[in-house]
PDB file of C-alpha atoms and ligand atoms in Angstrom:
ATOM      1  CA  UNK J   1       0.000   0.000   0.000  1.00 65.00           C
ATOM      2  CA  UNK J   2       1.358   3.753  -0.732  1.00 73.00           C
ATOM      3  CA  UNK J   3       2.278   5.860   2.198  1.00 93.00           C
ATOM      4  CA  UNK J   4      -0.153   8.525   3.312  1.00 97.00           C
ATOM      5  CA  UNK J   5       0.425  11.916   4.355  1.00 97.00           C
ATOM      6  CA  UNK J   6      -0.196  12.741   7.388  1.00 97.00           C
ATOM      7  CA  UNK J   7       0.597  17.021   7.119  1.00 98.00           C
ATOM      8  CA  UNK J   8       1.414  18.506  10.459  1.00 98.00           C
ATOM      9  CA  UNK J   9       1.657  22.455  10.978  1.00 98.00           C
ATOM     10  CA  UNK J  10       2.678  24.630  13.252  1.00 99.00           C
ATOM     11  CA  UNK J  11       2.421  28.532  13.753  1.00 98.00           C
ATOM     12  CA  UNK J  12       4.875  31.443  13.646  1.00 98.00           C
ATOM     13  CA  UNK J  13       5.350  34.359  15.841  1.00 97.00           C
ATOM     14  CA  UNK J  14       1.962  36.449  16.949  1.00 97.00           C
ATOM     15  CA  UNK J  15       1.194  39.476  19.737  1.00 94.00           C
ATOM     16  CA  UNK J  16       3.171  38.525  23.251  1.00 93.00           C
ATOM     17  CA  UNK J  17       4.498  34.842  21.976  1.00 97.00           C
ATOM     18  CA  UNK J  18       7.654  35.753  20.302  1.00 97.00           C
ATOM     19  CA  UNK J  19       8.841  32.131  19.948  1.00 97.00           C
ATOM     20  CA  UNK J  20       5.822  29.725  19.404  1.00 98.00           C
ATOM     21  CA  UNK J  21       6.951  25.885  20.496  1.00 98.00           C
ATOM     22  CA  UNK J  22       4.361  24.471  18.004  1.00 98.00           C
ATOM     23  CA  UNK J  23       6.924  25.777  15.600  1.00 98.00           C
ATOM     24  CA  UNK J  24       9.449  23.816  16.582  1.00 98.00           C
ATOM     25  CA  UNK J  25       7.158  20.551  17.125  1.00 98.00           C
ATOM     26  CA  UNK J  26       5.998  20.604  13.828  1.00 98.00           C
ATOM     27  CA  UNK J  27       9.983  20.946  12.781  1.00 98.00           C
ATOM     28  CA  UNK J  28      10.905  17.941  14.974  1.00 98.00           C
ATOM     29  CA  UNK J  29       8.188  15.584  14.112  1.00 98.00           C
ATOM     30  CA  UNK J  30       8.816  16.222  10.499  1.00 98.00           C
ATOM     31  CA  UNK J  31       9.476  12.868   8.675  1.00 97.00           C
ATOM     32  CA  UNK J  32       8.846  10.826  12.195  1.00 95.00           C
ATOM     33  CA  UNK J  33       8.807   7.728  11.281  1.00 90.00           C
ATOM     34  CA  UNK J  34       5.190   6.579  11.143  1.00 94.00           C
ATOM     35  CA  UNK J  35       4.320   3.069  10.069  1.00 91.00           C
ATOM     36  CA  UNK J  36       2.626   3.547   6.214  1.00 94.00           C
ATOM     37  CA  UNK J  37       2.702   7.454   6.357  1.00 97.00           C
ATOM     38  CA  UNK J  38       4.743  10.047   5.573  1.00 97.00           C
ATOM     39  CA  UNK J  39       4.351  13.184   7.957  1.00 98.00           C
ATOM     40  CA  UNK J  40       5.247  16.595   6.688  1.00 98.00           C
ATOM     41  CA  UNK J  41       5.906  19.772   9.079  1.00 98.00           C
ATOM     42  CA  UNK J  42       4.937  22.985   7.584  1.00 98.00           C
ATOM     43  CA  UNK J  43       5.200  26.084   9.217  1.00 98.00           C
ATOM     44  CA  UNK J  44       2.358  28.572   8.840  1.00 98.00           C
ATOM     45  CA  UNK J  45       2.015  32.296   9.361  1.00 98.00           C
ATOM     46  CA  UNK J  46      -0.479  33.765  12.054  1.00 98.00           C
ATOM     47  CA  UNK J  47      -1.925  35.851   9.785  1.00 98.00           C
ATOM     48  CA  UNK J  48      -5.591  35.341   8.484  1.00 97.00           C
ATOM     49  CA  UNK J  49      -6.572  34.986   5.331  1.00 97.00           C
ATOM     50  CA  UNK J  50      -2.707  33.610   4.706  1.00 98.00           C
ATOM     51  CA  UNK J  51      -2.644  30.751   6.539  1.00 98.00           C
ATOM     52  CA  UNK J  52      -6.107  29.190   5.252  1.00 98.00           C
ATOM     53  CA  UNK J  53      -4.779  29.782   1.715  1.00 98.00           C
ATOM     54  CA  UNK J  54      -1.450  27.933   2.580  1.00 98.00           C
ATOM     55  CA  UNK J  55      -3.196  25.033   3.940  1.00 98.00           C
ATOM     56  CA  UNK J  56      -5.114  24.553   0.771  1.00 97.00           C
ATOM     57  CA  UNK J  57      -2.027  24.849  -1.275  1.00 98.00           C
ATOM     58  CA  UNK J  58      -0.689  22.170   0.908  1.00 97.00           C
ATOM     59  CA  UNK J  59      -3.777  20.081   0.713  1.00 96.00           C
ATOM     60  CA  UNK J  60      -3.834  20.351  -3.255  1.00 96.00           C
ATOM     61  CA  UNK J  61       0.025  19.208  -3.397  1.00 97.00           C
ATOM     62  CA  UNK J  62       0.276  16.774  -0.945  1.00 96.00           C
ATOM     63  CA  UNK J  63      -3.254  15.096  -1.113  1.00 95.00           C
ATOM     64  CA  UNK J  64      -2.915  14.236   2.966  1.00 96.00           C
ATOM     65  CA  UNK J  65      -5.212  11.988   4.177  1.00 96.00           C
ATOM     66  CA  UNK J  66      -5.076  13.627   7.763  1.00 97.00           C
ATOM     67  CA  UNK J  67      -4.539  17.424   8.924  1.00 98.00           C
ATOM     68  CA  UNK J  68      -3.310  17.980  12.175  1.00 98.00           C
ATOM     69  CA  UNK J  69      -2.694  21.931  13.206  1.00 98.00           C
ATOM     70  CA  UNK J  70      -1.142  22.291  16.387  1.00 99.00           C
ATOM     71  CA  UNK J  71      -1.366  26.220  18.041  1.00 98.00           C
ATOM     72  CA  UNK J  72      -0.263  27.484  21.206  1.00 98.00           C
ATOM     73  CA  UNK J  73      -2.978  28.536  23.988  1.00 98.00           C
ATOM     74  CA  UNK J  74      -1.039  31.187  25.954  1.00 96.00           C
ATOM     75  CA  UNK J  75      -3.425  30.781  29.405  1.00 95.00           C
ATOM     76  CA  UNK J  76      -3.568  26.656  28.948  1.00 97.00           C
ATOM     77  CA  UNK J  77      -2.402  24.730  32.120  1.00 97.00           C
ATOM     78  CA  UNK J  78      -2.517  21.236  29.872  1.00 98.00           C
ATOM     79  CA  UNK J  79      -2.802  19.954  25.968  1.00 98.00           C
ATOM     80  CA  UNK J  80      -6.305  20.705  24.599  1.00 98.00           C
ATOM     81  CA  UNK J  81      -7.863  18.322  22.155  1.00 98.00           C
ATOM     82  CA  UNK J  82      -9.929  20.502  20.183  1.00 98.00           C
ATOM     83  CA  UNK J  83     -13.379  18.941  19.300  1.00 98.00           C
ATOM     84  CA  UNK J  84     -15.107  21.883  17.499  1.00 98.00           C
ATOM     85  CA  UNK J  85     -14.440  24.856  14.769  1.00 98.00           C
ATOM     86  CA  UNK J  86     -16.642  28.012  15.090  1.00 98.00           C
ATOM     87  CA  UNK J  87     -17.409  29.869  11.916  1.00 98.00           C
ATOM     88  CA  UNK J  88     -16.308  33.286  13.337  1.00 97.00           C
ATOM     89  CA  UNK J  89     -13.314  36.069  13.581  1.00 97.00           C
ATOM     90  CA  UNK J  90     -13.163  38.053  16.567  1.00 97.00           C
ATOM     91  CA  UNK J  91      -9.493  38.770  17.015  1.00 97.00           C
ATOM     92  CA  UNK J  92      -8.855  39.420  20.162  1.00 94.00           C
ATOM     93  CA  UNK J  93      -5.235  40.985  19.182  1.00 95.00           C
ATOM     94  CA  UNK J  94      -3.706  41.941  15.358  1.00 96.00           C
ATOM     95  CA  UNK J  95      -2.765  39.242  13.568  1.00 97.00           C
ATOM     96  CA  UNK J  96       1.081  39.202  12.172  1.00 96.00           C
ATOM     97  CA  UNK J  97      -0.145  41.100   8.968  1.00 96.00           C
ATOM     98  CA  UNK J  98      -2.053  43.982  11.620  1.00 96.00           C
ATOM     99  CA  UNK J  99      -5.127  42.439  10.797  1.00 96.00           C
ATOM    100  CA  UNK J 100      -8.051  42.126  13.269  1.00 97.00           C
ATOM    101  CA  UNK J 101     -11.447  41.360  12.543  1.00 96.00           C
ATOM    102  CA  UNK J 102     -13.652  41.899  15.228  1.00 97.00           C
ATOM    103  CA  UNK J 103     -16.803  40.463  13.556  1.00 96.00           C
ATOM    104  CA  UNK J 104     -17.660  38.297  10.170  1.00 96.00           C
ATOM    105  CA  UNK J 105     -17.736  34.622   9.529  1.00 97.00           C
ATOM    106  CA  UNK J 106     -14.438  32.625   8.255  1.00 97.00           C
ATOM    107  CA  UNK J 107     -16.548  31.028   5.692  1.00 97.00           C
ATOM    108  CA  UNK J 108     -19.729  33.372   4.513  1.00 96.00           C
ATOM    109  CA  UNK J 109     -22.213  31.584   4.355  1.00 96.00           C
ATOM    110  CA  UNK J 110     -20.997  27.610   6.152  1.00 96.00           C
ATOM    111  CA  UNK J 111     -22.644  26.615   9.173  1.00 97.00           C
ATOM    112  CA  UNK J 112     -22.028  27.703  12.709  1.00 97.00           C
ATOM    113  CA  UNK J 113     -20.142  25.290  13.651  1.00 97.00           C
ATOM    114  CA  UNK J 114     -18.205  22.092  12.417  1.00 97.00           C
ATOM    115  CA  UNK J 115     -16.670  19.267  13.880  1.00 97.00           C
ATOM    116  CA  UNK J 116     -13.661  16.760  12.720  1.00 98.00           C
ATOM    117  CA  UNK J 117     -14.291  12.949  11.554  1.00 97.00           C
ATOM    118  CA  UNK J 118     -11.966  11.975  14.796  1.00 97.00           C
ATOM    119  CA  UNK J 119     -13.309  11.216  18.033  1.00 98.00           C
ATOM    120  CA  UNK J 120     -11.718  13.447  19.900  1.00 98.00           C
ATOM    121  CA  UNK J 121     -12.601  12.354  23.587  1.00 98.00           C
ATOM    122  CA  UNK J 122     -11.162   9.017  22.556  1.00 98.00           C
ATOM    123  CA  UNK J 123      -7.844  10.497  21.400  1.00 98.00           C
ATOM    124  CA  UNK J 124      -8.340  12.242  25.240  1.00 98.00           C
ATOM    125  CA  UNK J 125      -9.137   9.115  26.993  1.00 98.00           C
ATOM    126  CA  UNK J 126      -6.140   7.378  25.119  1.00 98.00           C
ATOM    127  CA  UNK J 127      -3.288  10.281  25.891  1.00 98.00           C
ATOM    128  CA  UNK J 128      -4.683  10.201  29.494  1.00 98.00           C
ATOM    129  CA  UNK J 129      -3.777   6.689  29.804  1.00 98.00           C
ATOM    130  CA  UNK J 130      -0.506   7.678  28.875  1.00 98.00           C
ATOM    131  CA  UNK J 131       0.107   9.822  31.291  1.00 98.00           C
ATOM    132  CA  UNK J 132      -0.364  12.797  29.191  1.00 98.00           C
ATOM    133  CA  UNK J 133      -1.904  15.580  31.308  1.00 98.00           C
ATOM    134  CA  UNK J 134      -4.438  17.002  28.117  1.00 98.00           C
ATOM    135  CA  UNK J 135      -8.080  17.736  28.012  1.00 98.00           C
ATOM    136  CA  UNK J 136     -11.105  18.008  25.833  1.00 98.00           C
ATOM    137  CA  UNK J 137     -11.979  21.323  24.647  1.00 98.00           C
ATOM    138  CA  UNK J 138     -14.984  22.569  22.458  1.00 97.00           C
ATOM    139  CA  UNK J 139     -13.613  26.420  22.043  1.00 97.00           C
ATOM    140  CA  UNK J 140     -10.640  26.823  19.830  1.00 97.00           C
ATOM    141  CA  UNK J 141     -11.097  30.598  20.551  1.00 96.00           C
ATOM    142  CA  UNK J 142     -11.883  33.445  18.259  1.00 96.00           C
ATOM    143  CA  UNK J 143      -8.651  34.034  16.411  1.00 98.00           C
ATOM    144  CA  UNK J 144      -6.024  32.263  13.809  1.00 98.00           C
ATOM    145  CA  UNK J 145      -6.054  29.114  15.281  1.00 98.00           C
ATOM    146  CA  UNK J 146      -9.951  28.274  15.124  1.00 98.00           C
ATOM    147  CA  UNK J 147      -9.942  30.001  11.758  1.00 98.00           C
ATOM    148  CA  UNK J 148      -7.409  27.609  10.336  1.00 98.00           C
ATOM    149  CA  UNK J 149      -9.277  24.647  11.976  1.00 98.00           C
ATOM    150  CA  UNK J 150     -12.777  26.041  10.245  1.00 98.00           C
ATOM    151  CA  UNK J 151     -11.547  26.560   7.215  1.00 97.00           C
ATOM    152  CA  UNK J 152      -9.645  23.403   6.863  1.00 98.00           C
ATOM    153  CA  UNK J 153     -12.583  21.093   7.966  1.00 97.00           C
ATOM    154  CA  UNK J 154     -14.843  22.724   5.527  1.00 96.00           C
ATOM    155  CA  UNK J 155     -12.265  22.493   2.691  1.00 93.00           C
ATOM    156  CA  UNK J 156     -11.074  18.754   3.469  1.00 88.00           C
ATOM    157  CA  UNK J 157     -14.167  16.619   2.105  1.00 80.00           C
ATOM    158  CA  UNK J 158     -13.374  13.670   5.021  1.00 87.00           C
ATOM    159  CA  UNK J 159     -12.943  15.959   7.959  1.00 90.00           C
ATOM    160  CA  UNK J 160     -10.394  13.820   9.070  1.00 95.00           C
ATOM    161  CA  UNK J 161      -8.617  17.191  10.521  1.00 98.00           C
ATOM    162  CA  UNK J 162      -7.714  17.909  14.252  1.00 98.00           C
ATOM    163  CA  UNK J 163      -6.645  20.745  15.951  1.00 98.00           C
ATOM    164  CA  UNK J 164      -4.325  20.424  19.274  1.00 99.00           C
ATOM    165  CA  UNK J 165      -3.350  23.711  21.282  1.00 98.00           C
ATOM    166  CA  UNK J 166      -0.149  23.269  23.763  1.00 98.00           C
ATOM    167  CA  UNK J 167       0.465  25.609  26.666  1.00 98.00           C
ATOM    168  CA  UNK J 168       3.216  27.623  26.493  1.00 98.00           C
ATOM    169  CA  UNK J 169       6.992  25.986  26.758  1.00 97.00           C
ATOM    170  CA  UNK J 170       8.828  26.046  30.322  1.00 96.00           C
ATOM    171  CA  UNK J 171       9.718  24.254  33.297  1.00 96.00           C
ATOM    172  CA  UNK J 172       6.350  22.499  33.261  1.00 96.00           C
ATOM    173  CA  UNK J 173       6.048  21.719  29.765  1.00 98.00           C
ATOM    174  CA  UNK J 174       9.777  21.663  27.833  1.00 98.00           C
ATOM    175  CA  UNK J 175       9.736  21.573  24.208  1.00 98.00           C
ATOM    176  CA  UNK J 176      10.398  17.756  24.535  1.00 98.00           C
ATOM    177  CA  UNK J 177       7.124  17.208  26.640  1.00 98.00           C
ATOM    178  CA  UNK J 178       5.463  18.987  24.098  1.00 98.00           C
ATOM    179  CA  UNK J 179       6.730  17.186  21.109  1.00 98.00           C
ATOM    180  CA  UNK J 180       5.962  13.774  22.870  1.00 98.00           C
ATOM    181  CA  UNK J 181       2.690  14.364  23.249  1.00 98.00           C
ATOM    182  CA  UNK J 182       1.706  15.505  19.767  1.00 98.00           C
ATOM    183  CA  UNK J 183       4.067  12.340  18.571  1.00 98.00           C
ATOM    184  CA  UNK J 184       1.421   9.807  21.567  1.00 98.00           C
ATOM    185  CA  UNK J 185      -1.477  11.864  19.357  1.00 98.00           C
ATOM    186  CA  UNK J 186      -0.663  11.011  16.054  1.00 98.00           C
ATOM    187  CA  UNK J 187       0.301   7.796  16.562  1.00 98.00           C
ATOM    188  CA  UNK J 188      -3.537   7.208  17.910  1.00 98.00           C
ATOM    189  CA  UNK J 189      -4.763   8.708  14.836  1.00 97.00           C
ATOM    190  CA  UNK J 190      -2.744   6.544  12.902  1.00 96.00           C
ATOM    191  CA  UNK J 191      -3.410   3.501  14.057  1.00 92.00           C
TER     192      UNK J 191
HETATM  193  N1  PCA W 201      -2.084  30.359  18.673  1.00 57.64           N
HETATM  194  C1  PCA W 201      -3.049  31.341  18.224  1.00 57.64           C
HETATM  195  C2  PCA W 201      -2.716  31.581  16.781  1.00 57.64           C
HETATM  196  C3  PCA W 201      -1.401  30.961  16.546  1.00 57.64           C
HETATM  197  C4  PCA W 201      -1.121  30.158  17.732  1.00 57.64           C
HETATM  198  O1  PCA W 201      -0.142  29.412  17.889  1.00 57.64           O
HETATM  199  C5  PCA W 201      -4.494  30.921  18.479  1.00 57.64           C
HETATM  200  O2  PCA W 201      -4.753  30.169  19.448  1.00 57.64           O
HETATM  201  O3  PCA W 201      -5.367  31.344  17.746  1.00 57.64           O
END
């Protein structure tokens, strides 16, 4: 059987995080070795419309069979599964292009809401009994990260798409930490 392609991106610089770790995950899990897939890191800009239009340019080359976008969560204690995408832009801060929509939808026109083709609360319940200190989370916020997630689950036909947020990188959570837990998630959604 062919490998898949499992592509795996991580976020840039933004307002008060001058050195994002899911940057450097999405750098060090870049060819992992996966049984039957291929993953490919790709760094994307916090900037919105940008990023969505990168991710599609990805999609179209690489024909992945699973999207995982990981995004840091400045206030997070633990690693959030993200179980839902909310079809709207309220920027709480300027984007890296001094962008900041305060109202409008990400897609005119899609629904509300939308939801990956992953059970997320399994991939929870599964990192948990790994000793991965994560939780379920149904509020990506308002910003980049959810707009990425939105606009790639309404754009990738299968909604096999997830998006994880990490707290920030320190004593409590080194960039190692970090990296093994996105490696624990995409092994489970792998498997
Ligand atoms: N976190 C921001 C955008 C980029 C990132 O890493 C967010 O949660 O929207």
């Amino acid at each position: 059987m062919p490998e898949r392609t499992l592509l795996l991106t991580g976020f840039g610089p933004f307002d008060g995080v001058a050195d994002n770790p899911t940057a450097r995950i999405a750098a060090a899990l870049d060819g992992m070795p996966l049984a039957g897939w291929r993953v490919v890191g790709e760094l994307l800009p916090v900037a919105w419309p940008r990023a969505g239009a990168q991710v599609a340019a990805r999609v179209a080359a690489l024909d992945p069979a699973c999207i995982v976008h990981l995004g840091v969560a400045v206030q997070a204690q633990r690693v959030r599964i993200e179980a839902k995408a909310w079809n709207h832009l309220q920027f709480r801060v300027a984007d890296a292009d001094g962008a900041q929509p305060l109202t409008g939808q990400v897609v005119p026109g899609a629904p509300e809401l939308l939801t990956p083709a992953i059970d997320a609360a399994a991939l929870v319940a599964h990192l948990q009994r790994l000793g991965v200190d994560v939780e379920l989370s149904d509020d990506a916020g308002r910003f980049v990260c959810n707009a990425t997630y939105f606009s790639t689950l309404q754009g990738f036909a299968d909604r096999r798409a997830l998006f994880i947020h990490v707290p920030l990188a320190g004593d409590l959570w080194p960039i190692p930490r970090l990296t093994l837990a996105v490696a624990h998630a995409l092994q489970w959604l792998v498997a």
